[in-house]
mmCIF file of C-alpha atoms and ligand atoms in Angstrom:
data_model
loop_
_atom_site.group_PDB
_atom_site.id
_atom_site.type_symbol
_atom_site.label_atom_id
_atom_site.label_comp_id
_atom_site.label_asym_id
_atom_site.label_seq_id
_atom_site.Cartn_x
_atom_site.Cartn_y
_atom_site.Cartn_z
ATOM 1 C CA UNK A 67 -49.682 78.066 -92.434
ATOM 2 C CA UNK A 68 -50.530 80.313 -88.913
ATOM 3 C CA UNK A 69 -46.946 81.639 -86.841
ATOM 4 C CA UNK A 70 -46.942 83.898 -84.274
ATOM 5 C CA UNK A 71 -44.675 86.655 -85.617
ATOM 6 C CA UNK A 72 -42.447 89.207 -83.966
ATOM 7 C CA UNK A 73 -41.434 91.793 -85.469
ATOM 8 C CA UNK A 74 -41.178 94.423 -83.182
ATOM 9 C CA UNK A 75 -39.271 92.897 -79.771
ATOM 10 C CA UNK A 76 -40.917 94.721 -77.217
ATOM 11 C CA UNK A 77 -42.684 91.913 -75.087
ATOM 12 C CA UNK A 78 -45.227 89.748 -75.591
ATOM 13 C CA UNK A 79 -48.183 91.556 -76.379
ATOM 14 C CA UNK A 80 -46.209 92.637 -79.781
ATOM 15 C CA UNK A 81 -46.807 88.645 -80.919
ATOM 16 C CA UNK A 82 -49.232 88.824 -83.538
ATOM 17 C CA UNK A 83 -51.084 85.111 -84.625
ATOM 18 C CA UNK A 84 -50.596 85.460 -88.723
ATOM 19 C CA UNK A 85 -51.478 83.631 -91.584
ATOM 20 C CA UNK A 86 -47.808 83.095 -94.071
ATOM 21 C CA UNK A 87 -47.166 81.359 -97.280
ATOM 22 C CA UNK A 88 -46.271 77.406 -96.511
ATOM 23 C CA UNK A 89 -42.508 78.013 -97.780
ATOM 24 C CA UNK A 90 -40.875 74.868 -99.750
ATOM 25 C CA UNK A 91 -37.507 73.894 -98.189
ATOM 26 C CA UNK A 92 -33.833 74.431 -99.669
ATOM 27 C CA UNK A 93 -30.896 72.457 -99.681
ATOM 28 C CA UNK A 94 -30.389 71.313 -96.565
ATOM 29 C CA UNK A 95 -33.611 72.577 -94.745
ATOM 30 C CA UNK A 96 -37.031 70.194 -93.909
ATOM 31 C CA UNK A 97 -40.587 71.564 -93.833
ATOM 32 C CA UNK A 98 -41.752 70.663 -90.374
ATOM 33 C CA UNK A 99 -45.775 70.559 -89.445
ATOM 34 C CA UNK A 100 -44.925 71.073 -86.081
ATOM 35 C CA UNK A 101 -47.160 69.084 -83.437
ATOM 36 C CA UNK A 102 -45.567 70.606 -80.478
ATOM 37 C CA UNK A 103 -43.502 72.739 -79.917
ATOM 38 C CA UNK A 104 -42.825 73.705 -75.814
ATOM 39 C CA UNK A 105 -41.815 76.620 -74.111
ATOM 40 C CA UNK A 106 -38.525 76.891 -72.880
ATOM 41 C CA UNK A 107 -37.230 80.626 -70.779
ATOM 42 C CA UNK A 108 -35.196 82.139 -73.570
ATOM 43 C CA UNK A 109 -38.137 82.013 -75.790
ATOM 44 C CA UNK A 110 -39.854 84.756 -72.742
ATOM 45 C CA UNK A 111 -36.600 86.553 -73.015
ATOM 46 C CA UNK A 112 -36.170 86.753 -77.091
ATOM 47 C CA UNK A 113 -39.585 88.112 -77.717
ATOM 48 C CA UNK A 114 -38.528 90.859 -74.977
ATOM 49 C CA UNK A 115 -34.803 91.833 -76.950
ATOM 50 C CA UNK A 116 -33.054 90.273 -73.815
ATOM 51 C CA UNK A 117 -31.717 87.375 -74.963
ATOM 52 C CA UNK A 118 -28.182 87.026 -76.113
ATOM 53 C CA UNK A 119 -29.278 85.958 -79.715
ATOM 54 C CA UNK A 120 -31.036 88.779 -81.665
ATOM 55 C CA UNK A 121 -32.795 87.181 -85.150
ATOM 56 C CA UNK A 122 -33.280 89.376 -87.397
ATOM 57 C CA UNK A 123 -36.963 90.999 -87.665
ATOM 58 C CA UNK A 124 -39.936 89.274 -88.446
ATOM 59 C CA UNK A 125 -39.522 86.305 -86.682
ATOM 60 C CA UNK A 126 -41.393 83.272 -85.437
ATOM 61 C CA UNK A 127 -40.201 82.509 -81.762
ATOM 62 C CA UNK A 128 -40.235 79.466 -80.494
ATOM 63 C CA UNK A 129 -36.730 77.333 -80.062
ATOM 64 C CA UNK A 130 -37.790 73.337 -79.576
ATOM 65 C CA UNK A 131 -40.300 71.834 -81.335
ATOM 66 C CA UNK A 132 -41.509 68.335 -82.482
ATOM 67 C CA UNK A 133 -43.456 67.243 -85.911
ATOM 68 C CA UNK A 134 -43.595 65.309 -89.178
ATOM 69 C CA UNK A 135 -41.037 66.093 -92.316
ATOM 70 C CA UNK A 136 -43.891 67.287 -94.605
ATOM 71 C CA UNK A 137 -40.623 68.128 -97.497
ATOM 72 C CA UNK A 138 -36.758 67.370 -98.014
ATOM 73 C CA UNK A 139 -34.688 70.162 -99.832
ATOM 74 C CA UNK A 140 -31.381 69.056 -102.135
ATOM 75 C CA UNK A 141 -28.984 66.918 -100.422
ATOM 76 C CA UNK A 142 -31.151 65.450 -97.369
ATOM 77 C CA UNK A 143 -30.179 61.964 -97.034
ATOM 78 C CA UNK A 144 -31.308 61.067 -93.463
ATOM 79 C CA UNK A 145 -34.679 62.334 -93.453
ATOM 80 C CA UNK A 146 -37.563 61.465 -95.469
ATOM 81 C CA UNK A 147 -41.123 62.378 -95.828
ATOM 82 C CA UNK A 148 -43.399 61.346 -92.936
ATOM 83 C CA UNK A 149 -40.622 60.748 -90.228
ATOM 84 C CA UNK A 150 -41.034 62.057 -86.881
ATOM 85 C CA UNK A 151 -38.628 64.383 -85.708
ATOM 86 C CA UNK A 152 -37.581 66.741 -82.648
ATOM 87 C CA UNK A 153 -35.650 70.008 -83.325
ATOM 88 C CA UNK A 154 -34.332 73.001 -81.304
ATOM 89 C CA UNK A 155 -32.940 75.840 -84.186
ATOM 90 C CA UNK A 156 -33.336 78.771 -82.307
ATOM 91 C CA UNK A 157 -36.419 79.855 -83.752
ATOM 92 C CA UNK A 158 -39.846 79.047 -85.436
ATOM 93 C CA UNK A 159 -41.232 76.822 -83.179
ATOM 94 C CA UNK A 160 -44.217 78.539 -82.232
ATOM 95 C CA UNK A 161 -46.871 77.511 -85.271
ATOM 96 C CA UNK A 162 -48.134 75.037 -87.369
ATOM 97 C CA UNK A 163 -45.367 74.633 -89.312
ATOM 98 C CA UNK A 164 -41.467 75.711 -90.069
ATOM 99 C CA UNK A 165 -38.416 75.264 -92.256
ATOM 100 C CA UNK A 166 -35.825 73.660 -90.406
ATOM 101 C CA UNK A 167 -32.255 73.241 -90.576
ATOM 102 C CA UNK A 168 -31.634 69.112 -91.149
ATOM 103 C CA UNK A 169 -29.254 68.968 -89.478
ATOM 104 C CA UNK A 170 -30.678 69.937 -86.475
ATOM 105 C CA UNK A 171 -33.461 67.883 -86.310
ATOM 106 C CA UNK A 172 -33.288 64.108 -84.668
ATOM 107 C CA UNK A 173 -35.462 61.610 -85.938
ATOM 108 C CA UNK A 174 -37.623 60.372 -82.696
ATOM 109 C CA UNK A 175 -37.547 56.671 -82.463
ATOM 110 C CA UNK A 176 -41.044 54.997 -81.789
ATOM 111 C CA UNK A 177 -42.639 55.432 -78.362
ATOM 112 C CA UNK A 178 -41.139 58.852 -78.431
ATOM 113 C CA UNK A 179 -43.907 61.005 -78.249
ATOM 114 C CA UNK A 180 -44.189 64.515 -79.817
ATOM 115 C CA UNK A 181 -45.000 66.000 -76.687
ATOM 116 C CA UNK A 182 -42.126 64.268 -74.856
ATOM 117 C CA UNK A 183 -40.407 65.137 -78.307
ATOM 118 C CA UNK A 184 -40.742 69.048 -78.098
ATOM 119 C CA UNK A 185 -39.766 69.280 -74.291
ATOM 120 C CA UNK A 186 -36.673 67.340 -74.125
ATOM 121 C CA UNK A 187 -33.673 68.821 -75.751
ATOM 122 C CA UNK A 188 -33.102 72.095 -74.420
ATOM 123 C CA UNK A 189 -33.334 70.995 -70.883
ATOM 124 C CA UNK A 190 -31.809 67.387 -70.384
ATOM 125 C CA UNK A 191 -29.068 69.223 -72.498
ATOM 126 C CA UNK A 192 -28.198 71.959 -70.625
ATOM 127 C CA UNK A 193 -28.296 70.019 -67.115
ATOM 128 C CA UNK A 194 -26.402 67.006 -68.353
ATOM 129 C CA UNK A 195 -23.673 69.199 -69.950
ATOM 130 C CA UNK A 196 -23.963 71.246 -67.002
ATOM 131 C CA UNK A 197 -23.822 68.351 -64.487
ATOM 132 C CA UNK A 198 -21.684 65.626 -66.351
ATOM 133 C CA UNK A 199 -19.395 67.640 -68.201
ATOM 134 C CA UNK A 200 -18.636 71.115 -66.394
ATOM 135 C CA UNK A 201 -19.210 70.473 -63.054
ATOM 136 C CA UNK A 202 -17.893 66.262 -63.286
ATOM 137 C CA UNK A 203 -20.588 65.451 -60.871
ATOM 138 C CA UNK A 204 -19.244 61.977 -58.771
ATOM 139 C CA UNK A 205 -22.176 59.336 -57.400
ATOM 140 C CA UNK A 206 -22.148 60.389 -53.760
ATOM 141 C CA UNK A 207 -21.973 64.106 -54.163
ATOM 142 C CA UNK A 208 -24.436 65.821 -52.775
ATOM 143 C CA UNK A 209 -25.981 68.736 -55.716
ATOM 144 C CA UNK A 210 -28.201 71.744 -54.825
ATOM 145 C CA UNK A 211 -30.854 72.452 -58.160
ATOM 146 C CA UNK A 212 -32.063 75.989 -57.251
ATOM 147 C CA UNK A 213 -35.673 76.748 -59.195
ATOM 148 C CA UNK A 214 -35.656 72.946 -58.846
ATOM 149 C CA UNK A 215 -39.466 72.510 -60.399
ATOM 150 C CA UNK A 216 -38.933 74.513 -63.631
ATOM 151 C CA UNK A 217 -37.509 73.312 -66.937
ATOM 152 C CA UNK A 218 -34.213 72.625 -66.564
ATOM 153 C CA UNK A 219 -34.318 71.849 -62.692
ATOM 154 C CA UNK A 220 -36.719 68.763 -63.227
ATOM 155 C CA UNK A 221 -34.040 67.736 -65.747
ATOM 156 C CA UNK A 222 -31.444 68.402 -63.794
ATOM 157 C CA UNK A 223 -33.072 66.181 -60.521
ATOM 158 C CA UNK A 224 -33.433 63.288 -62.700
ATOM 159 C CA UNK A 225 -29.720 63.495 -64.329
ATOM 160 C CA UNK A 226 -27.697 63.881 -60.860
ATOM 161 C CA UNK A 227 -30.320 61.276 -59.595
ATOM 162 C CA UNK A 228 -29.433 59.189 -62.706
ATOM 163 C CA UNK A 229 -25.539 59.416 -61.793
ATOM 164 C CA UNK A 230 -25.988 58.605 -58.292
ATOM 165 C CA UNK A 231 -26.000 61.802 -56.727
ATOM 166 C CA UNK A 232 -27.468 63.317 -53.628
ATOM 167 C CA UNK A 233 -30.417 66.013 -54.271
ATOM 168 C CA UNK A 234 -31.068 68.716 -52.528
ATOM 169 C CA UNK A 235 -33.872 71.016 -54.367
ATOM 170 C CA UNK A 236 -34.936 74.637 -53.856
ATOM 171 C CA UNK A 237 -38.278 76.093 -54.990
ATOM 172 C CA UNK A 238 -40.265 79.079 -54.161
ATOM 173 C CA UNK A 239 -43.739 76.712 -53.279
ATOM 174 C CA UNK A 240 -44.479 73.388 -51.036
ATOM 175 C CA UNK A 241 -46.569 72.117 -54.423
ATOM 176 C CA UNK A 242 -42.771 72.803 -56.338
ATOM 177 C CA UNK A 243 -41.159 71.123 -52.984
ATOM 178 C CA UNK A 244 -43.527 68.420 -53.385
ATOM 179 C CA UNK A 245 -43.124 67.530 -56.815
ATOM 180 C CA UNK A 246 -39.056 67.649 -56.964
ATOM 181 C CA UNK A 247 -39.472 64.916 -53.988
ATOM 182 C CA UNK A 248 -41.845 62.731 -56.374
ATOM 183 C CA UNK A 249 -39.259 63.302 -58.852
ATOM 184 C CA UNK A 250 -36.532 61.691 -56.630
ATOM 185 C CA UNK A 251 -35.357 64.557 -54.747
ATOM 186 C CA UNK A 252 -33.722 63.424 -51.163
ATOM 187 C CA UNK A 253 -34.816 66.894 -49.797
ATOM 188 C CA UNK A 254 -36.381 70.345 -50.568
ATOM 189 C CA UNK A 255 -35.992 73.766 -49.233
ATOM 190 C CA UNK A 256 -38.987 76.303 -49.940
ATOM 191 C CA UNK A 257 -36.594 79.319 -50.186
ATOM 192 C CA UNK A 258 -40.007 81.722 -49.737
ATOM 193 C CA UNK A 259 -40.229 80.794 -46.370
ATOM 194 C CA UNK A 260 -36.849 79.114 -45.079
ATOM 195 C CA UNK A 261 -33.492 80.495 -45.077
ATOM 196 C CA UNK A 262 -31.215 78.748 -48.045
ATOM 197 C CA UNK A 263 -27.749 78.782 -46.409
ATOM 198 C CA UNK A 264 -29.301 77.567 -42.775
ATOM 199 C CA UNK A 265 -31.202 74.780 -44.550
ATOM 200 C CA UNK A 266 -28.352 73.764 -46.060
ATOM 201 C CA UNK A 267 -25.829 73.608 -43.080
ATOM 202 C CA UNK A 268 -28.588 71.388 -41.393
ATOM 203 C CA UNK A 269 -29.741 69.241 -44.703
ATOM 204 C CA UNK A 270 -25.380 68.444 -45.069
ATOM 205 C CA UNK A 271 -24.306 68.010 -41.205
ATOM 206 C CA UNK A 272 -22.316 71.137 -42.234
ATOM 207 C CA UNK A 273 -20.271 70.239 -45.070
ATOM 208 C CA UNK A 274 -22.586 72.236 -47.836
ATOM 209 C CA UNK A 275 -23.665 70.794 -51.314
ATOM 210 C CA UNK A 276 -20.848 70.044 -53.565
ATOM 211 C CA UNK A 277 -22.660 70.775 -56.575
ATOM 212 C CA UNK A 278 -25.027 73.977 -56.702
ATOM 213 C CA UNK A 279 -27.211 73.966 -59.970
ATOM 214 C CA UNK A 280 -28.135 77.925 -60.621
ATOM 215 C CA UNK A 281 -30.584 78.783 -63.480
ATOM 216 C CA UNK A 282 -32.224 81.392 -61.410
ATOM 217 C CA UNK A 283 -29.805 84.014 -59.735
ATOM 218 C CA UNK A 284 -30.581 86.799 -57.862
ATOM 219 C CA UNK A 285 -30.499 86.923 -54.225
ATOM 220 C CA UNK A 286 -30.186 83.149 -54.130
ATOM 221 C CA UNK A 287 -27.000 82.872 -55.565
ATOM 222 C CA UNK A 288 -25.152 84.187 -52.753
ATOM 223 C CA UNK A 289 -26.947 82.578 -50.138
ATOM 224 C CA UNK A 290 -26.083 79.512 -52.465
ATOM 225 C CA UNK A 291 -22.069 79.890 -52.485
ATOM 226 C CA UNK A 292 -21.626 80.662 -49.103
ATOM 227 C CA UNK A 293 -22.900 77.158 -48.055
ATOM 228 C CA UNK A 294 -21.136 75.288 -51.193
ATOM 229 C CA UNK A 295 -18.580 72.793 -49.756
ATOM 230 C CA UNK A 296 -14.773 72.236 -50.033
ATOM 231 C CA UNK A 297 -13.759 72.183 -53.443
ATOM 232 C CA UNK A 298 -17.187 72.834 -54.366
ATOM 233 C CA UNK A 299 -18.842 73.767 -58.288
ATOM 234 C CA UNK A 300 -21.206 76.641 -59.016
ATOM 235 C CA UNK A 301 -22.978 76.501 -62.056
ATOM 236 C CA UNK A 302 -24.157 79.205 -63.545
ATOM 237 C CA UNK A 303 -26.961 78.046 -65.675
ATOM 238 C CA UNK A 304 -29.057 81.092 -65.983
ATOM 239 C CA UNK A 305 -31.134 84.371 -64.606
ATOM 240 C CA UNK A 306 -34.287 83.670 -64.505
ATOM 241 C CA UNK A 307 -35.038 86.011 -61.589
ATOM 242 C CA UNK A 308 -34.041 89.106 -63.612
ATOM 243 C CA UNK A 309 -30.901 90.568 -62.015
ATOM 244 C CA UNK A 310 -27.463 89.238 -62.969
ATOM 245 C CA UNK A 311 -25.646 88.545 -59.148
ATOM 246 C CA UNK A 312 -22.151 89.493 -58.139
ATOM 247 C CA UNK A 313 -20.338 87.208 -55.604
ATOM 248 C CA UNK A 314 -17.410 88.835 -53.632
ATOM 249 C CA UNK A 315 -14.244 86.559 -54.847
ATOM 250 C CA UNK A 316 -12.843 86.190 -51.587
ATOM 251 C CA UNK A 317 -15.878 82.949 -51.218
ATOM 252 C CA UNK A 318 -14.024 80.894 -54.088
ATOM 253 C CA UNK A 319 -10.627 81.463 -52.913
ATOM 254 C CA UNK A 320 -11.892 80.506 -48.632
ATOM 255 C CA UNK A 321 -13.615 77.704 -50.118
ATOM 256 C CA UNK A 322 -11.346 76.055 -52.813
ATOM 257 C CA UNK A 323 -14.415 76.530 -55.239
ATOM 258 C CA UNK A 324 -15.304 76.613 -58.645
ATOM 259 C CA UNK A 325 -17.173 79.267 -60.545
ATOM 260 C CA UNK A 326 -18.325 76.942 -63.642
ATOM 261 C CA UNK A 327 -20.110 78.690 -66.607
ATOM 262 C CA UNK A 328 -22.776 76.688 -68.610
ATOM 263 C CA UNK A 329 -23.548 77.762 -72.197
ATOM 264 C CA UNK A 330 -25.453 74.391 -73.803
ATOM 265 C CA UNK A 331 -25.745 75.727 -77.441
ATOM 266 C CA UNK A 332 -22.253 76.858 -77.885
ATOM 267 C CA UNK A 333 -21.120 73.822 -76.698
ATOM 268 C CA UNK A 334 -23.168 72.154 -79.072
ATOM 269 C CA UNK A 335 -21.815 74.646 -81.610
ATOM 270 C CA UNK A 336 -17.982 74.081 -80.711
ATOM 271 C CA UNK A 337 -18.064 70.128 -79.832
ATOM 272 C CA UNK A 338 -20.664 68.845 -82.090
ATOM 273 C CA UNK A 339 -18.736 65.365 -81.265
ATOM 274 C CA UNK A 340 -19.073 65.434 -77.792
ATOM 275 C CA UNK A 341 -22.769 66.903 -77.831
ATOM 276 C CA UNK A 342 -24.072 63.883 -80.393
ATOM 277 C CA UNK A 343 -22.273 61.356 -77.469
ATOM 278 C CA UNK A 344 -24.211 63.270 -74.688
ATOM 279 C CA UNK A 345 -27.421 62.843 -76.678
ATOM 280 C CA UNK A 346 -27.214 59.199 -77.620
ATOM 281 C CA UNK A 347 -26.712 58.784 -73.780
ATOM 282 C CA UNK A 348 -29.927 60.707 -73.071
ATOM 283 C CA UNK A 349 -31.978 58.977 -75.428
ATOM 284 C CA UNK A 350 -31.110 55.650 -73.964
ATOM 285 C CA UNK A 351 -31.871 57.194 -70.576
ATOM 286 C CA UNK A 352 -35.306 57.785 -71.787
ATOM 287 C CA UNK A 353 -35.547 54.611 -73.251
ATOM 288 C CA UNK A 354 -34.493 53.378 -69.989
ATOM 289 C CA UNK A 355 -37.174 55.190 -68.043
ATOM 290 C CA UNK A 356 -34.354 56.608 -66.568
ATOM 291 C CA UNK A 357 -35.764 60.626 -67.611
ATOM 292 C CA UNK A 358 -38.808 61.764 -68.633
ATOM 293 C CA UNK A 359 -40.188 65.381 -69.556
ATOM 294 C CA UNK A 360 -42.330 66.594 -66.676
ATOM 295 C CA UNK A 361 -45.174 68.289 -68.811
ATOM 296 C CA UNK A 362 -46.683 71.167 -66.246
ATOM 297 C CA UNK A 363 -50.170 71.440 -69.065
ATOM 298 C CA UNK A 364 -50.326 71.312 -72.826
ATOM 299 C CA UNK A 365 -52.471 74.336 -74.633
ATOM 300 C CA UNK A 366 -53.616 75.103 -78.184
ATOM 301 C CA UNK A 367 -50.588 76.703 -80.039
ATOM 302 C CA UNK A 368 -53.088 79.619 -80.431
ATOM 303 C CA UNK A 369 -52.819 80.030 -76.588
ATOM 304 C CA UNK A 370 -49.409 81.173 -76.442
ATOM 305 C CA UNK A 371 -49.761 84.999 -75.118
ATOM 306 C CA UNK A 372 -51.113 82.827 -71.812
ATOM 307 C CA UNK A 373 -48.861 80.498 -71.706
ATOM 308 C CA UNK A 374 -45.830 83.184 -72.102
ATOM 309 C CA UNK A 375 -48.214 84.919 -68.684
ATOM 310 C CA UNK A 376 -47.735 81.579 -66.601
ATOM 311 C CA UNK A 377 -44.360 81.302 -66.717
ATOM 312 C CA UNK A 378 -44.028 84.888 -66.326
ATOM 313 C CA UNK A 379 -45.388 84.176 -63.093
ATOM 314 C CA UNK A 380 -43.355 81.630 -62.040
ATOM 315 C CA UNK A 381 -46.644 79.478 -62.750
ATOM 316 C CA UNK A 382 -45.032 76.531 -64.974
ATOM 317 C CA UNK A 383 -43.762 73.086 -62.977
ATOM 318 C CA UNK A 384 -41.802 71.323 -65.420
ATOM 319 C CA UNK A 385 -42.327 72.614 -69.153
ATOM 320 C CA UNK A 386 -45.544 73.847 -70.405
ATOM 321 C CA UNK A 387 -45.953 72.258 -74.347
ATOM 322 C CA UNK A 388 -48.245 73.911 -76.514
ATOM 323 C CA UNK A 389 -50.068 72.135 -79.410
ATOM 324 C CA UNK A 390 -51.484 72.440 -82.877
HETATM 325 N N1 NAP B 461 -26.878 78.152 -69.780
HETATM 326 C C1 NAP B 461 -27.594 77.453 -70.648
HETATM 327 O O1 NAP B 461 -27.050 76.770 -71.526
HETATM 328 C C2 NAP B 461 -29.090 77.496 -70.526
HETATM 329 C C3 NAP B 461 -29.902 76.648 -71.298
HETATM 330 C C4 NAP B 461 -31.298 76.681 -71.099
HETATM 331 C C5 NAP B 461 -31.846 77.581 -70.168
HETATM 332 N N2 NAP B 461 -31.013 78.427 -69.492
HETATM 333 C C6 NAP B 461 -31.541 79.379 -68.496
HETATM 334 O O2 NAP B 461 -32.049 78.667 -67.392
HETATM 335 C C7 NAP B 461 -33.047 79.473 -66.757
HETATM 336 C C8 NAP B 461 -34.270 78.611 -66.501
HETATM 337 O O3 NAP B 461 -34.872 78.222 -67.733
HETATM 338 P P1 NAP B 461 -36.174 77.288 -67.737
HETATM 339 O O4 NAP B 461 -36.564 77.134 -69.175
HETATM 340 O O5 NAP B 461 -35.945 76.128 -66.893
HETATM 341 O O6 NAP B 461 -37.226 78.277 -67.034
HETATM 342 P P2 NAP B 461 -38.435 77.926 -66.028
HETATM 343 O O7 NAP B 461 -38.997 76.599 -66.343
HETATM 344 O O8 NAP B 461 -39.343 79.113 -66.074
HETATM 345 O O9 NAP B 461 -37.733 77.831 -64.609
HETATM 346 C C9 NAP B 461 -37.133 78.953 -64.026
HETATM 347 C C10 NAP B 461 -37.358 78.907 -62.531
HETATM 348 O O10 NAP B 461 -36.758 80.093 -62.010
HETATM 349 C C11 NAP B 461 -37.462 80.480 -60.847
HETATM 350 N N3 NAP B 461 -37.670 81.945 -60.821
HETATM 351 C C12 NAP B 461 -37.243 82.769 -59.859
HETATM 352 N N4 NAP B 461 -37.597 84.026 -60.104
HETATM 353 C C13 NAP B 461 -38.279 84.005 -61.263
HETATM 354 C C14 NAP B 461 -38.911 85.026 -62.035
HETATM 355 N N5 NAP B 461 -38.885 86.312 -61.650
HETATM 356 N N6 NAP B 461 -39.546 84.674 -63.184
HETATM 357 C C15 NAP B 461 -39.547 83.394 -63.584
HETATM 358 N N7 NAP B 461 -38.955 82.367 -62.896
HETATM 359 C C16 NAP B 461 -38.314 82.692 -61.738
HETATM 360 C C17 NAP B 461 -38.779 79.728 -60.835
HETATM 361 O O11 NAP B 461 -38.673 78.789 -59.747
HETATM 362 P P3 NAP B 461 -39.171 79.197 -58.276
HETATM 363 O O12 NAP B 461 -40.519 79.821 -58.411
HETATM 364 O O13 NAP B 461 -39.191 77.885 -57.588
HETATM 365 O O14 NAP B 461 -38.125 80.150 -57.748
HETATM 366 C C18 NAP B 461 -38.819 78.935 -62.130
HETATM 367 O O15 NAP B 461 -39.341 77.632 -61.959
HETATM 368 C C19 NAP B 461 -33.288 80.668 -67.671
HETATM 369 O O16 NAP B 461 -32.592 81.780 -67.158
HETATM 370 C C20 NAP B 461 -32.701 80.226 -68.987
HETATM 371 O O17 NAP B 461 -32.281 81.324 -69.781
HETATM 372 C C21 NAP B 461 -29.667 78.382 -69.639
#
């Protein structure tokens, strides 16, 4: 088997393609040959010692990936050789094949591809929980997705389209504006060349979103929360611009507003009960036609170091899926 191994977390250029001994699985673990496996932002911030989870050293990045049970350790009883499955563990994602917990992997059910497989968990996760659960989104509430044409913004304009809502999406292009509005979106703000908190008094006769959706930070958030409505939720989903904001508390307290954190994988962690229940309800959203990964390009697995470059650059629209 080929991984592309870190072992010294420094950046990218540090990843180093490398030939490994196929390992045999034990109790409780599955060897995956992993058919795709897609790129998700913690796996740009992990390689670069930023992320909140440190593995220990050498390790294979790559969180979410999708491929065929190739072994079963002791005591696998829902998994067999040959089935397709999907899996987000953190790690290991990024070559041709990996040892993965069982437990964590979901068997795909037929017309799933592996494609569709690799790109779906992470996001439609983190923007349902973030949507559904911590925010309580209503049908008729109006929801701003900032970075609306990455990963988890596509997700997240399907979901709050899914549940009724109003979308308002924010992107830093007219191509991003343009595909959140083929993706359902009701309107779009390029925040590189329009002002956030004006587009938003005009876009909701005043009132401001009810729901903002923030996986990017920065400068935005601010903007963001000052236009939020009564009783309005902020979700804080992520950083992806770099700097961590600070909002001056006297904007909750005028507005009766929420500051909601999001944190997907320890709520998967801590409510394994209520996670399962979310997912089931995905799945038959995709069965539905309801949501559907927006794949930006897929590339050979052996093309990572580029594909880690384009969505460095704010390059990727949807997720980016690369492939063995
Ligand atoms: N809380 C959770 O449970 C959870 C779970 C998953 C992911 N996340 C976080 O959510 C964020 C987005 O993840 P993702 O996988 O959706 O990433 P992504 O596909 O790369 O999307 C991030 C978006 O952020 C915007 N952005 C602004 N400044 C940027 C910069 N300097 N570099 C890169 N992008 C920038 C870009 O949109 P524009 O160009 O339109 O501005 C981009 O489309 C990350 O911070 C990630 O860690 C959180």
């Amino acid at each position: 088997m080929h991984a592309w191994l870190c072992d010294n977390p420094v950046g990218v250029d540090a990843l180093t393609w490398t030939e490994l001994p196929t390992p045999q699985p034990a109790a409780g673990q599955v060897l995956v040959a992993i058919q795709a496996a897609s790129l998700n932002f913690p796996d740009l911030l992990i390689v670069q010692n930023k992320y909140q989870i440190k593995p220990p050293l050498p390790f294979v990045p790559g969180a979410e990936y999708a491929g065929v049970v190739q072994a079963v350790g002791e005591g696998v009883t829902h998994l067999s050789v040959g089935d397709s499955v999907a899996c987000l563990s953190g790690t290991g994602g990024f070559g041709t094949h990996t040892l993965a917990p069982a437990e964590l992997c979901l068997p795909l059910p037929p017309g799933f591809s592996a494609v569709d497989g690799a790109a779906f968990i992470m996001t439609y996760a983190t923007s349902h929980h973030a949507l559904m659960d911590r925010a309580q989104l209503q049908a008729g509430e109006t929801v701003l997705v900032l970075g609306a044409a990455g990963g988890v913004g596509t997700a997240a304009i399907q979901i709050a389209k899914a549940a009724g809502a109003r979308v308002i999406a924010a992107a830093s292009s007219d191509e991003k504006c343009a595909l959140c509005t083929r993706l359902g979106a009701d309107a779009s703000i390029n925040y590189s060349r329009q002002n956030l908190r004006d587009e938003l008094k005009t876009l909701t006769g005043g009132k401001g979103p009810d729901v903002v959706y923030d996986p990017v930070g920065g400068d935005y958030t601010e903007q963001a929360f000052r236009a939020i409505a009564w009783r309005g939720r902020y979700l804080v989903v992520g950083f992806a611009a770099g700097p961590i904001p600070a909002l001056p508390l006297n904007l909750p307290l005028l507005k009766g507003a929420s500051i909601v954190g999001v944190f997907w994988g320890d709520f998967a962690k801590r409510e394994p009960a209520s996670n399962a229940a979310m997912m089931r309800e995905l799945a038959g959203w995709y069965a539905q036609g309801k949501i559907k990964p927006v794949i930006d390009r897929t590339m050979p697995m052996t093309e990572l170091k580029a594909a880690y470059a384009h969505m460095g650059s704010r390059g990727v629209m949807g997720k980016l899926v690369l492939v063995n």
